[in-house]
mmCIF file of C-alpha atoms in Angstrom:
data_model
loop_
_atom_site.group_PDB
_atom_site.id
_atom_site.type_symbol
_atom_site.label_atom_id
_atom_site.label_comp_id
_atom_site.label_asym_id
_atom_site.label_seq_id
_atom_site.Cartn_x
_atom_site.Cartn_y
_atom_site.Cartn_z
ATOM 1 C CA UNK G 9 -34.412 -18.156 41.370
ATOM 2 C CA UNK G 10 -31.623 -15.551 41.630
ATOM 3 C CA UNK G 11 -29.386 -15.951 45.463
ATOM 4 C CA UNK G 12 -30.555 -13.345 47.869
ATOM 5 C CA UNK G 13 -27.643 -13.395 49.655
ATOM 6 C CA UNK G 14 -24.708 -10.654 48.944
ATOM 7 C CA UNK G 15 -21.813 -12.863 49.569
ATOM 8 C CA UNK G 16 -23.724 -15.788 47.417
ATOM 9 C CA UNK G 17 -23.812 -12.828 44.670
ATOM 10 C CA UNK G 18 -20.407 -11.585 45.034
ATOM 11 C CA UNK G 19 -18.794 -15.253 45.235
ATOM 12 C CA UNK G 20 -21.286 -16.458 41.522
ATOM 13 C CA UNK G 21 -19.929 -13.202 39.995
ATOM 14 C CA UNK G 22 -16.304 -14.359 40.478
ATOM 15 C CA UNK G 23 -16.845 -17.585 39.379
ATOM 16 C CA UNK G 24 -18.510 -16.411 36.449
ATOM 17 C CA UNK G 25 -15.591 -13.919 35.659
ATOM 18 C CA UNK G 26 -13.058 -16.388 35.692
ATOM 19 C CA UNK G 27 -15.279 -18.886 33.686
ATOM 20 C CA UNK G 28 -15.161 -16.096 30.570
ATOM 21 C CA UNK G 29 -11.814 -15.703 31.054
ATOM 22 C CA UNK G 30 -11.069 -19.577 30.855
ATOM 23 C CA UNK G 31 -13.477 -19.522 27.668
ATOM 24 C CA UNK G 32 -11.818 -16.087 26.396
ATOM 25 C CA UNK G 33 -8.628 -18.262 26.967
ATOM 26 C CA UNK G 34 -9.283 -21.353 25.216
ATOM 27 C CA UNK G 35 -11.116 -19.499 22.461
ATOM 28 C CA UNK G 36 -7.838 -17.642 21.514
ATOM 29 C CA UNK G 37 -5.425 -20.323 22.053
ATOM 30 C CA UNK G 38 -7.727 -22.241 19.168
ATOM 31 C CA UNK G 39 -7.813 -19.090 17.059
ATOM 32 C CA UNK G 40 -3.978 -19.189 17.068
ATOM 33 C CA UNK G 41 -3.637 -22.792 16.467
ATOM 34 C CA UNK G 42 -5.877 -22.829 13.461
ATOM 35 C CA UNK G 43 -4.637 -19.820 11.913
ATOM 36 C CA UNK G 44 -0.897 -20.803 12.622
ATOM 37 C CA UNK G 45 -2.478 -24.156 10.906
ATOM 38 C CA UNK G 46 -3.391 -22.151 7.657
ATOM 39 C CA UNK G 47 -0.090 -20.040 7.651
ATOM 40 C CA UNK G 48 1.898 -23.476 7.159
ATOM 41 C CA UNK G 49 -0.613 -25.196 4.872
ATOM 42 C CA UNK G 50 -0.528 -21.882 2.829
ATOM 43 C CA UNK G 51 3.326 -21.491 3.649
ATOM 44 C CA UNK G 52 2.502 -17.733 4.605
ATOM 45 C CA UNK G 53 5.049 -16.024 7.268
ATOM 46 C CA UNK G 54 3.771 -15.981 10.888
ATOM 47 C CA UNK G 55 4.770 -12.651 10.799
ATOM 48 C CA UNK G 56 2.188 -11.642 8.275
ATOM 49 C CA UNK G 57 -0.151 -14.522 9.962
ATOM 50 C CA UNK G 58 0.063 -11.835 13.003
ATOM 51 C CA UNK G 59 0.327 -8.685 11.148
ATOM 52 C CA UNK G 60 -2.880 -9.396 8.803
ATOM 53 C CA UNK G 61 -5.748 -12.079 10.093
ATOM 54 C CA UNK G 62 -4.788 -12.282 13.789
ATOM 55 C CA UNK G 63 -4.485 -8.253 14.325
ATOM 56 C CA UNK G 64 -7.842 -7.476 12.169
ATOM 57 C CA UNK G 65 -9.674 -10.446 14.219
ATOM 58 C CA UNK G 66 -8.025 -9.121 17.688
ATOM 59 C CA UNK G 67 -9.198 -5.116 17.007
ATOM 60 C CA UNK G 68 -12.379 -5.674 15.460
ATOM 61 C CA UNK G 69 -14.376 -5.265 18.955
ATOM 62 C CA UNK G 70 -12.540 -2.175 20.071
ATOM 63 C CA UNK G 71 -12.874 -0.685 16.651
ATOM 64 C CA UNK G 72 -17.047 -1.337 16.159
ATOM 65 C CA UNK G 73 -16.976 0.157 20.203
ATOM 66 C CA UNK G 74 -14.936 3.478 19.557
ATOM 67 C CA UNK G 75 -16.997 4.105 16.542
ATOM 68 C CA UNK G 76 -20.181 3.771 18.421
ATOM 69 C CA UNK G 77 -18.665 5.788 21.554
ATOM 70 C CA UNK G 78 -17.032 8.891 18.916
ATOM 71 C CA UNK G 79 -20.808 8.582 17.246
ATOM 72 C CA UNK G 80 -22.782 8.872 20.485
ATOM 73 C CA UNK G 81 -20.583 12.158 21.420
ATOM 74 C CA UNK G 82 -17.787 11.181 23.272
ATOM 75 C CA UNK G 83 -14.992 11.314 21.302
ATOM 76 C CA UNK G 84 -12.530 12.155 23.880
ATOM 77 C CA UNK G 85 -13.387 9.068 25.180
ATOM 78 C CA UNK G 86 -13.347 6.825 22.180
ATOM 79 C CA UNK G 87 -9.617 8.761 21.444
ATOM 80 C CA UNK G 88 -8.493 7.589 24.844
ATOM 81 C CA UNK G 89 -9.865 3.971 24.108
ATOM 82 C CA UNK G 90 -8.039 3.691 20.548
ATOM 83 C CA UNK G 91 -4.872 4.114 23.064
ATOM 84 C CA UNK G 92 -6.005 2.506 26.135
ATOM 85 C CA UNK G 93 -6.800 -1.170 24.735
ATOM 86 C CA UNK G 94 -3.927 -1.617 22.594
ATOM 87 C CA UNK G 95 -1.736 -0.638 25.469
ATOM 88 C CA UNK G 96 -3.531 -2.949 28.026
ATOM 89 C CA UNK G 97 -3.054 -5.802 25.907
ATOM 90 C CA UNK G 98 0.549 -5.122 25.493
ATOM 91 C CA UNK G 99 1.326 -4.607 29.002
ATOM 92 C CA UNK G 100 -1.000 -7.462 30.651
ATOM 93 C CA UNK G 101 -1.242 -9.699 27.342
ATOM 94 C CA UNK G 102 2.806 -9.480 26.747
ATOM 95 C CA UNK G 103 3.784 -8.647 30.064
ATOM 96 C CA UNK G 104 1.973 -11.761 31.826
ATOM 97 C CA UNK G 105 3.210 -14.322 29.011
ATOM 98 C CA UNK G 106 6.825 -12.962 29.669
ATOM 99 C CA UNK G 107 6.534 -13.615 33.401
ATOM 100 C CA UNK G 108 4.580 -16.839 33.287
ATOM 101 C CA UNK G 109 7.385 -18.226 30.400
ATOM 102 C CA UNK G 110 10.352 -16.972 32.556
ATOM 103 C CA UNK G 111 8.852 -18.954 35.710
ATOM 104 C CA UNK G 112 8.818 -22.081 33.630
ATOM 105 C CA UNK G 113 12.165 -21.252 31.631
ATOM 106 C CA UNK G 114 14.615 -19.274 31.929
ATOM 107 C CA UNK G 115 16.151 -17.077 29.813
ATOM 108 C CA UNK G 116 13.082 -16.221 27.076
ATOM 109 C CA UNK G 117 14.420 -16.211 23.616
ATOM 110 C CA UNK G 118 12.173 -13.752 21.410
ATOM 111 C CA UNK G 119 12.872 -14.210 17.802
ATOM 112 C CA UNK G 120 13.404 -10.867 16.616
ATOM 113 C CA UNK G 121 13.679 -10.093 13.005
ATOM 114 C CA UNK G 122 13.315 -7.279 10.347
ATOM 115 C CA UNK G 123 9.499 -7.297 10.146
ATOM 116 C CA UNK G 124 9.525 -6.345 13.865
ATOM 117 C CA UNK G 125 12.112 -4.079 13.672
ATOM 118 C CA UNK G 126 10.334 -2.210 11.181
ATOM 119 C CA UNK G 127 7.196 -2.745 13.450
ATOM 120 C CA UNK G 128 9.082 -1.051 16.060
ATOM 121 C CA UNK G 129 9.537 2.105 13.826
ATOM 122 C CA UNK G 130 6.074 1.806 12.506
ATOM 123 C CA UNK G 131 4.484 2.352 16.061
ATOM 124 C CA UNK G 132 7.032 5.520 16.531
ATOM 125 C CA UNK G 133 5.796 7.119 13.347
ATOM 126 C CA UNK G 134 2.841 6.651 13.959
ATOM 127 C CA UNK G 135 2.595 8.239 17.018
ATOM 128 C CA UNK G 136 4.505 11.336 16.180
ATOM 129 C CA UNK G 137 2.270 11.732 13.319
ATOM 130 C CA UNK G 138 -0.777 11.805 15.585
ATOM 131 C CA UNK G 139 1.047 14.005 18.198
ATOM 132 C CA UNK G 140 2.016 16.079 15.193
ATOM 133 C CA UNK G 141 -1.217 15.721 13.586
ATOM 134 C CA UNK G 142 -3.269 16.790 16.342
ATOM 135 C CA UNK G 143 -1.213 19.732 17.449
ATOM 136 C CA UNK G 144 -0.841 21.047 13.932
ATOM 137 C CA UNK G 145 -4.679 20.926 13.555
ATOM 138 C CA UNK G 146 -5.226 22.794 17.267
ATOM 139 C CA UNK G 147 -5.767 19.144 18.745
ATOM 140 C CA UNK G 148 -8.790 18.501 16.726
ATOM 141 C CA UNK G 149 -9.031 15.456 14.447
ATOM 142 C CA UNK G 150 -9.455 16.007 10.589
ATOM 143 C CA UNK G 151 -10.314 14.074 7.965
ATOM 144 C CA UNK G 152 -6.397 14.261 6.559
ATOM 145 C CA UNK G 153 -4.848 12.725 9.475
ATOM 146 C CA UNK G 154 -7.416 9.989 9.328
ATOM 147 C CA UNK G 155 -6.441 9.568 5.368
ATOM 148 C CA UNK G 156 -2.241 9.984 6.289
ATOM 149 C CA UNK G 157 -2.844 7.272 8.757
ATOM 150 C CA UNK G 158 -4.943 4.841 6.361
ATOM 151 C CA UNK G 159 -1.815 5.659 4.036
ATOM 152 C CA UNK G 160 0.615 4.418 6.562
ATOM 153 C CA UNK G 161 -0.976 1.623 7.074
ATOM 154 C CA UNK G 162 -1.772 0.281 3.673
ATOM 155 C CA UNK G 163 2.483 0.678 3.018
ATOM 156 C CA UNK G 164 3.283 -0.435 5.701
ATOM 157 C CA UNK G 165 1.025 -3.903 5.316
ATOM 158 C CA UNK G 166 2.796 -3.672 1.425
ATOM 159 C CA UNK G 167 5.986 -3.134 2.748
ATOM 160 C CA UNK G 168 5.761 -6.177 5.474
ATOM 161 C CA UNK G 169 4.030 -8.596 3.037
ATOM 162 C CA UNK G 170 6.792 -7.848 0.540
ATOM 163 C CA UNK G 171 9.698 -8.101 3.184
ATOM 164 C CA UNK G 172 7.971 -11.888 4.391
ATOM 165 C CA UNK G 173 7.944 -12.890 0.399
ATOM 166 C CA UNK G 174 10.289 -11.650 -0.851
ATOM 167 C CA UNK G 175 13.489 -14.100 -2.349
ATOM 168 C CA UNK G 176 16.149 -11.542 -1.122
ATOM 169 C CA UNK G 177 16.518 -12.198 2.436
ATOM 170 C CA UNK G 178 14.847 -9.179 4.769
ATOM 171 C CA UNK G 179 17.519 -7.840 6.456
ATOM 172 C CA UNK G 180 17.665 -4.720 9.484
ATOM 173 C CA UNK G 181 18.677 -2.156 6.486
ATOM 174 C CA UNK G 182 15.781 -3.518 4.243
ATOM 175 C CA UNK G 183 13.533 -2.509 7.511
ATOM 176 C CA UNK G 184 15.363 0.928 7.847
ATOM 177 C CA UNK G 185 14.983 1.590 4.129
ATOM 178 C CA UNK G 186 11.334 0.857 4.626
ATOM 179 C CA UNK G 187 10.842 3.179 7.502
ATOM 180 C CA UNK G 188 12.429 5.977 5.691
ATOM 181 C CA UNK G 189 10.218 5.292 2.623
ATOM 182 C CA UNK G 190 7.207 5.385 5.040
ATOM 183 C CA UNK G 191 8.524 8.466 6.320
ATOM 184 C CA UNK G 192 9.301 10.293 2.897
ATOM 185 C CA UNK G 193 5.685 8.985 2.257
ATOM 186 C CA UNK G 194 3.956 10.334 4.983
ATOM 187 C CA UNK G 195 5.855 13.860 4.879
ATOM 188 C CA UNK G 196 4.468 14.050 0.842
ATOM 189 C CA UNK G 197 1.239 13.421 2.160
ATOM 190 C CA UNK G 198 1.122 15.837 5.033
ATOM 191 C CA UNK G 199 2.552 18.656 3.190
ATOM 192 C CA UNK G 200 -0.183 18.471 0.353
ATOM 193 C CA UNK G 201 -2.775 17.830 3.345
#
């Protein structure tokens, strides 16, 4: 028999909130563990670990939602939830881990090598191509922006996979070189679009 009582209500809700976030929690910190598990027992990069399995696994939700929000007629609203998530789980997911690990210890060392470097320059281009994109096109999404972006993304996952296993050691110019041949790449592709 459901509580009658609004406080009763209110109080079950929160409990029930933070119980999905403690199982949300423990759920992910597994899902790390084992695929960190299979990166060493396959001796694959943690980089690419992240970049491949992790990142599909982690926007598989918001990409089945947007697709059923663009297909039910509100595509502004899917647009602003392609942007929205990502950036919510960068600022909380990041943000949080950063403060909770600098209470415990402090400084926090970040490793910080040439697949995030080129990372870095992969979110910039990105984003000026769908600033670009969209403005070029009268802010309306077409099919060539969506195929310039698929593009991206397909040398860019080449261009990290390469850079994590490769025998000559990945250094910050090999990740500049690679962000200018992603941007040579993209600028072919956009001026036969």
């Amino acid at each position: 028999i459901p509580p009658r009582s609004r406080p009763y209500r209110i109080v079950l809700l929160f409990l029930a909130f933070v119980t999905s976030v403690g199982w949300i929690y423990s759920s992910a910190t597994e899902l790390v563990a084992i695929l960190s598990t299979f990166g060493v027992i396959l001796g694959a990069n943690p980089s690419v670990v992240g970049l491949t399995v992790l990142a599909w696994g982690n926007s598989a939700g918001d990409l089945v939602g947007n697709v059923a929000i663009a297909k039910s007629g509100f595509a502004q609203m899917a647009l602003h939830g392609c942007f929205g998530a990502p950036l919510l789980n960068i600022l909380l997911g990041l943000g949080l881990s950063m403060l909770f690990l600098s209470w415990r210890e402090s400084p926090v060392n970040v490793k910080y090598d040439s697949i995030a470097l080129m990372t870095g320059c992969m979110i910039l281009i990105t984003l000026a191509i769908i600033y670009f994109g969209l403005v070029r096109n009268g802010y309306t999404a077409s099919p060539e922006l969506g195929r310039v972006l698929y593009s991206v993304y397909g040398l860019y996952l080449l261009i990290a996979v390469y850079m994590s296993t490769s025998f000559i050691v990945a250094t910050s110019g090999i990740a500049y070189l690679a962000a200018g041949v992603l941007i040579y790449v993209v600028w072919k592709v956009w001026r036969r679009a």
